[in-house]
C-alpha positions as CSV (number, residue, x, y, z in Angstrom):
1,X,20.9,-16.1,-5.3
2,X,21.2,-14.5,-1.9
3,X,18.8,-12.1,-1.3
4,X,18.8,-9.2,1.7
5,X,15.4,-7.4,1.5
6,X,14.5,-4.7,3.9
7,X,10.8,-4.0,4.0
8,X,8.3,-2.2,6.8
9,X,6.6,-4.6,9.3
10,X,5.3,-7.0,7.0
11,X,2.3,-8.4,9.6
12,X,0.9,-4.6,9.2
13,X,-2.7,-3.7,7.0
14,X,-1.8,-2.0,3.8
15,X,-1.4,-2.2,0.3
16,X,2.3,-2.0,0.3
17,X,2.8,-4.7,2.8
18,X,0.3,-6.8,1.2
19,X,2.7,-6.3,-2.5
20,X,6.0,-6.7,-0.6
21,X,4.6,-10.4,1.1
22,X,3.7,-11.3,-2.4
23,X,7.3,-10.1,-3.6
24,X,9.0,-12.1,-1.2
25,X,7.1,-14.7,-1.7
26,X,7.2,-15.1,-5.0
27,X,10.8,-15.0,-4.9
28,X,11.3,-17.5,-2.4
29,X,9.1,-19.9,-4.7
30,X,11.6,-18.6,-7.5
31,X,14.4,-20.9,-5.2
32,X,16.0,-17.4,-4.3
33,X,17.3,-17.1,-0.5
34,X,15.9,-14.6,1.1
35,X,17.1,-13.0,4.4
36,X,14.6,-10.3,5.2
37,X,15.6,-7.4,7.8
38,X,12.2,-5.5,8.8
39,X,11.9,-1.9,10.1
40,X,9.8,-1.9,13.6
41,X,7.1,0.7,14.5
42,X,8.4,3.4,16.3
43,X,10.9,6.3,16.2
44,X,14.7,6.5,17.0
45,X,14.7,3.3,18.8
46,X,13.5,1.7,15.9
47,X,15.7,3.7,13.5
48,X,18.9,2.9,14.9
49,X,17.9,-0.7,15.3
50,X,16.9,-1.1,11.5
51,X,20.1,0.2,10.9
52,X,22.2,-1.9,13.1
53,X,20.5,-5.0,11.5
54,X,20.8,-4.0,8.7
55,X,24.6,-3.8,8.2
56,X,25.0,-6.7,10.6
57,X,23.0,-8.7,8.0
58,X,25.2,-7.4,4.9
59,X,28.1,-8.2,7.0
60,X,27.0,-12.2,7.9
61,X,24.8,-12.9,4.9
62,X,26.8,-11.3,2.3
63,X,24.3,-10.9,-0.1
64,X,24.1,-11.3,-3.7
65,X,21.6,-8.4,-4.1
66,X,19.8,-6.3,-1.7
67,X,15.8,-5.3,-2.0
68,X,15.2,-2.2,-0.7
69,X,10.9,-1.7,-0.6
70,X,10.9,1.7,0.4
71,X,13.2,4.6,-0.7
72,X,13.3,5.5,3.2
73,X,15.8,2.8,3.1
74,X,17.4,3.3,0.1
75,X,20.5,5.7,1.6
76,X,21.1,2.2,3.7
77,X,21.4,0.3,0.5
78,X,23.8,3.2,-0.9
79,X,26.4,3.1,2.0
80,X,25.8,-1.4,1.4
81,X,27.0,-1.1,-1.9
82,X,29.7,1.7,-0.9
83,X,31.2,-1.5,1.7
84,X,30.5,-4.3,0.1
85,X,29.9,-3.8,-3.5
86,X,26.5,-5.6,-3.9
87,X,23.7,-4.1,-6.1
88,X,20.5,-2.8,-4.8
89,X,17.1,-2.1,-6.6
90,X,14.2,0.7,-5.3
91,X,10.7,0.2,-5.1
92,X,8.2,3.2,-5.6
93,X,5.0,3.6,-5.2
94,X,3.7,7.1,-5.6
95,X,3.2,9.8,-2.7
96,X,6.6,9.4,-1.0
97,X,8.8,10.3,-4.1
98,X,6.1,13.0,-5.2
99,X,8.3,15.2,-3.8
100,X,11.8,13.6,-3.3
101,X,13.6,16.7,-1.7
102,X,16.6,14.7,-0.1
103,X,19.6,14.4,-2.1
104,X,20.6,11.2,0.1
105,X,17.7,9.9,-1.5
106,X,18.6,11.3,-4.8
107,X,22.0,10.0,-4.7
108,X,20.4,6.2,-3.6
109,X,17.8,6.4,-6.6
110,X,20.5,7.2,-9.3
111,X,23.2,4.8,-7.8
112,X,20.7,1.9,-7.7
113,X,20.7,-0.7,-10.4
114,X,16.5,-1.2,-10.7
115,X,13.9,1.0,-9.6
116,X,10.4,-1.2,-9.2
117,X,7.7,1.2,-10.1
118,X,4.2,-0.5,-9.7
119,X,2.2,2.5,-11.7
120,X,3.6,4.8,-15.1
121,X,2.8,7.9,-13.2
122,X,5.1,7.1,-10.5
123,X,7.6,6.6,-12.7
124,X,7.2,9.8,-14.3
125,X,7.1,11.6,-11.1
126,X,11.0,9.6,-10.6
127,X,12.2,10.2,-13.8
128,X,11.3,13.7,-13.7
129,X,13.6,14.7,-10.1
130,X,16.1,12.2,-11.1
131,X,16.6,12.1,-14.8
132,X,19.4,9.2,-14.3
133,X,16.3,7.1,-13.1
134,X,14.9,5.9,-16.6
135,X,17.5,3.7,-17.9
136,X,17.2,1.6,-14.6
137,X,12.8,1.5,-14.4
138,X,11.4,-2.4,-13.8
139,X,7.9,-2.7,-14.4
140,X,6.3,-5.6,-11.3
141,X,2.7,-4.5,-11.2
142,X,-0.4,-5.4,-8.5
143,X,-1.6,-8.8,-8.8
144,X,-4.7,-10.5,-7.7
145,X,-5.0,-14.1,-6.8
146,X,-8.1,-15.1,-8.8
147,X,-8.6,-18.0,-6.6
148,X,-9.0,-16.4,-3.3
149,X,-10.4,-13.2,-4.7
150,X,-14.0,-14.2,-6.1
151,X,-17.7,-13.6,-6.0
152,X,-19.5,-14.7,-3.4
153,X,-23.2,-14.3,-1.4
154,X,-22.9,-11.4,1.1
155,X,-22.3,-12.8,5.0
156,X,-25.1,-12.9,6.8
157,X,-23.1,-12.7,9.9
158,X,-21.0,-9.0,8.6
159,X,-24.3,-7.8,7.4
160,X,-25.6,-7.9,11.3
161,X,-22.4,-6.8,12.5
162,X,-22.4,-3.4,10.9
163,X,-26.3,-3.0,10.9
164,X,-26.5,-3.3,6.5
165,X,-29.6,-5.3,6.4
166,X,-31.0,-3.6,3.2
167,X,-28.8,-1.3,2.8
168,X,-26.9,0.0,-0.5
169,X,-23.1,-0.5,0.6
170,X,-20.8,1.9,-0.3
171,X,-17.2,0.7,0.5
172,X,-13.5,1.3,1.2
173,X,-11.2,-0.6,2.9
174,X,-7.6,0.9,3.5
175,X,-5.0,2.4,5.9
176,X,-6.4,5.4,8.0
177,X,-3.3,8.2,8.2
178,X,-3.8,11.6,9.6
179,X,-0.6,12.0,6.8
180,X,-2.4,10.5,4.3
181,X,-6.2,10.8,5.0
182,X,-7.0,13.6,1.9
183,X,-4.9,11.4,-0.4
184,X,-6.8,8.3,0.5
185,X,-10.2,10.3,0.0
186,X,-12.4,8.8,2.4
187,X,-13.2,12.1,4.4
188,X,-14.5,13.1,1.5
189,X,-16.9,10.1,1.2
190,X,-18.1,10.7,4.6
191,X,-18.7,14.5,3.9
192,X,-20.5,13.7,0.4
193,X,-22.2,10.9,2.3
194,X,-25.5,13.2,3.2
195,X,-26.0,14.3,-0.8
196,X,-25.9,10.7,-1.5
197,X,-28.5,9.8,1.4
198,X,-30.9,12.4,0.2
199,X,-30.4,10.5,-3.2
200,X,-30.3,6.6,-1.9
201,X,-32.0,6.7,1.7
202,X,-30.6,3.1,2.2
203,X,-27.1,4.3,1.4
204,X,-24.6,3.4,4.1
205,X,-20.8,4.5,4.2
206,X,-19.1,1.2,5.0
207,X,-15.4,2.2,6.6
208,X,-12.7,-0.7,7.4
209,X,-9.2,-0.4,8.1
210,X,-6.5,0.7,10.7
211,X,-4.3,3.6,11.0
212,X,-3.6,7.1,13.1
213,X,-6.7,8.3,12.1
214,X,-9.4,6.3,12.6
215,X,-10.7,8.1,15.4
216,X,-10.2,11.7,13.6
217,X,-12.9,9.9,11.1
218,X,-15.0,8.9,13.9
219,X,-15.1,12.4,15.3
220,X,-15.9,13.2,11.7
221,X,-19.0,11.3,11.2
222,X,-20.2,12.5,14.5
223,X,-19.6,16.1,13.5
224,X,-21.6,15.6,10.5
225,X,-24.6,13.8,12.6
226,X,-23.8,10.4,9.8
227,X,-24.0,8.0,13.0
228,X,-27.1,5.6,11.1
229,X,-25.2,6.3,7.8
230,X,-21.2,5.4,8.1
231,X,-19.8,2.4,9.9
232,X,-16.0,2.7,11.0
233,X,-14.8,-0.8,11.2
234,X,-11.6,-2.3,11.8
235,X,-9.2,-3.7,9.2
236,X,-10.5,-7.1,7.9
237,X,-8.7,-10.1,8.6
238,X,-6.8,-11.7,6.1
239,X,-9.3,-14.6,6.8
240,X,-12.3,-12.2,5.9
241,X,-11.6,-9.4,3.8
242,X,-12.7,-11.5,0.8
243,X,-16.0,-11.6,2.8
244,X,-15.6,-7.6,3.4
245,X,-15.8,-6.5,-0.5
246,X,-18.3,-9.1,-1.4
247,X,-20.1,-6.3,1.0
248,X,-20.5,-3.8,-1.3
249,X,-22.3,-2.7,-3.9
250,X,-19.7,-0.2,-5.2
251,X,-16.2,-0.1,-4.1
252,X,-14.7,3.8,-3.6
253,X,-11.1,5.0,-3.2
254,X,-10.9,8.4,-4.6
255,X,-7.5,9.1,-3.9
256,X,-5.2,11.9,-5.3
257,X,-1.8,10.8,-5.7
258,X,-1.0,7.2,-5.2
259,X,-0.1,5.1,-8.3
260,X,-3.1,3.8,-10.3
261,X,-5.4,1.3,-9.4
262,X,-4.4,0.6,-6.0
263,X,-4.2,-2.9,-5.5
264,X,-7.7,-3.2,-3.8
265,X,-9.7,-1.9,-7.0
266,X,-8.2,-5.0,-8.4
267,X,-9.5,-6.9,-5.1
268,X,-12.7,-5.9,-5.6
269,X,-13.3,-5.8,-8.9
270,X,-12.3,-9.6,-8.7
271,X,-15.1,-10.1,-6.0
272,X,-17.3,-8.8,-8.8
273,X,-17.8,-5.2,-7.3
274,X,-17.8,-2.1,-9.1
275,X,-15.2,0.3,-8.0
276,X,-14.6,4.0,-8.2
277,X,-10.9,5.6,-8.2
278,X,-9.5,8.6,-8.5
279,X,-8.7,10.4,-11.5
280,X,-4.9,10.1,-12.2
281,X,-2.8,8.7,-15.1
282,X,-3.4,5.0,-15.9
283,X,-7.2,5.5,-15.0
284,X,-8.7,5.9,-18.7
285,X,-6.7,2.5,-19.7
286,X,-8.2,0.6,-17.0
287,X,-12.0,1.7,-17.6
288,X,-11.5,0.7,-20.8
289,X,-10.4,-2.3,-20.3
């Protein structure tokens, strides 16, 4: 089959990216062609250019099926099927259809033919705005390579390089948004880190990731006088970040309203770390499993 896919920059650090490169691939190893159109960085430059590709590659390709990874997209793949008659399916992941208040988007949801959820609660949250949703739900959950993902003796080499010699590592490793920061939860962390210092002395806030507001969370720990106690690092290479959660000695993503777990829980619980989340739907099955 001839697939059109249109996905965010794919190179960028996150867990979405990292699902929709192990989508793709994973349907490429199926024997599926797929023709993928990325949307750039950037803002109406980018826009118009995402949309110009877009149609030109419906037009030349003429694909079989068209997968859209984000519902930003998802009016695109509405007008698509409009033209040229070819099905489309949705993904969705949790925050950005919270609150879906476009009815574009509305329209796109209920006129596509699958809509990938990744967590239940996100597909309550769907199902809830747009009712028409249900009969057309796909479950494609987080995976974890097993193989790559394992257990290993901490670097000595990353230990040096962010000053944990002895230290009781607390860790999170994720996308830094200004939009996103109190979902994610790690200002939180910071803030809470100088009850949990007066508790574990060694304690140290291990930070790693990229985004709009890294330097909002540096300002942060500076405000709060944490400079000996929380590290701001960038976002682990994909050579490394196995290395990264074999770091720490408890892995913490408190967030409030992405889909449950996020696929680095699964990361590091593979690396052998324990990890804390947030309380949302989905949570009390996995600690009990």
């Amino acid at each position: 089959m001839k697939i059109l896919a249109f996905v965010a920059k794919l190179d960028q650090f996150g867990g979405i990216e990292k699902y929709n490169r192990t989508l793709l691939a994973t349907l490429r190893e199926l024997g599926e062609e797929v023709i993928v159109v990325e949307r750039g960085l950037g803002g109406m430059f980018a826009r118009v250019s995402f949309l110009v590709r877009a149609v030109f590659g419906a037009l030349w390709h003429r694909p079989q099926f068209i997968v859209c990874t984000h519902v930003n997209f998802s009016p695109v793949c509405f007008f698509l099927k409009c033209v040229f008659r070819v099905n489309y399916s949705v993904s969705v992941y949790g925050i950005e259809v919270a609150n879906i208040k476009s009815g574009m988007f509305r329209r796109a949801l209920t006129e596509a033919s699958h809509i990938v959820y990744l967590f239940e609660a996100t597909a309550e949250r769907v199902v809830a705005q747009v009712p028409e949703a249900r009969e057309r739900l796909m479950l494609i959950p987080n995976s974890v390579d097993g193989t790559i993902f394992t257990i290993r003796e901490r670097k000595e080499m990353l230990v040096k390089r962010f000053g944990l010699e002895g230290a009781k590592v607390v860790l999170t490793i994720g996308r830094m948004s200004r939009l996103d920061g109190d979902n994610k939860g790690y200002r939180r962390i910071i803030k809470a880190m100088p009850d949990v210092v007066r508790t574990v002395p060694n304690a140290k806030y291990l930070l790693a990731g990229s985004g709009d507001d890294v330097e909002g969370a540096r300002i942060l720990v500076r405000e709060l006088g944490l400079e000996k106690s929380v590290v701001i690092a960038s976002a682990p290479s994909y050579e490394e970040i196995v290395d990264y959660f074999n770091l720490g000695d408890v892995f913490v993503l408190p967030s409030k309203n992405e889909g449950f777990p996020p696929i680095v829980l699964l990361e590091a619980l593979a690396c052998g770390v324990p990890v804390i989340g947030g309380n949302q739907k989905g949570a009390e099955v996995f600690a009990e499993k």
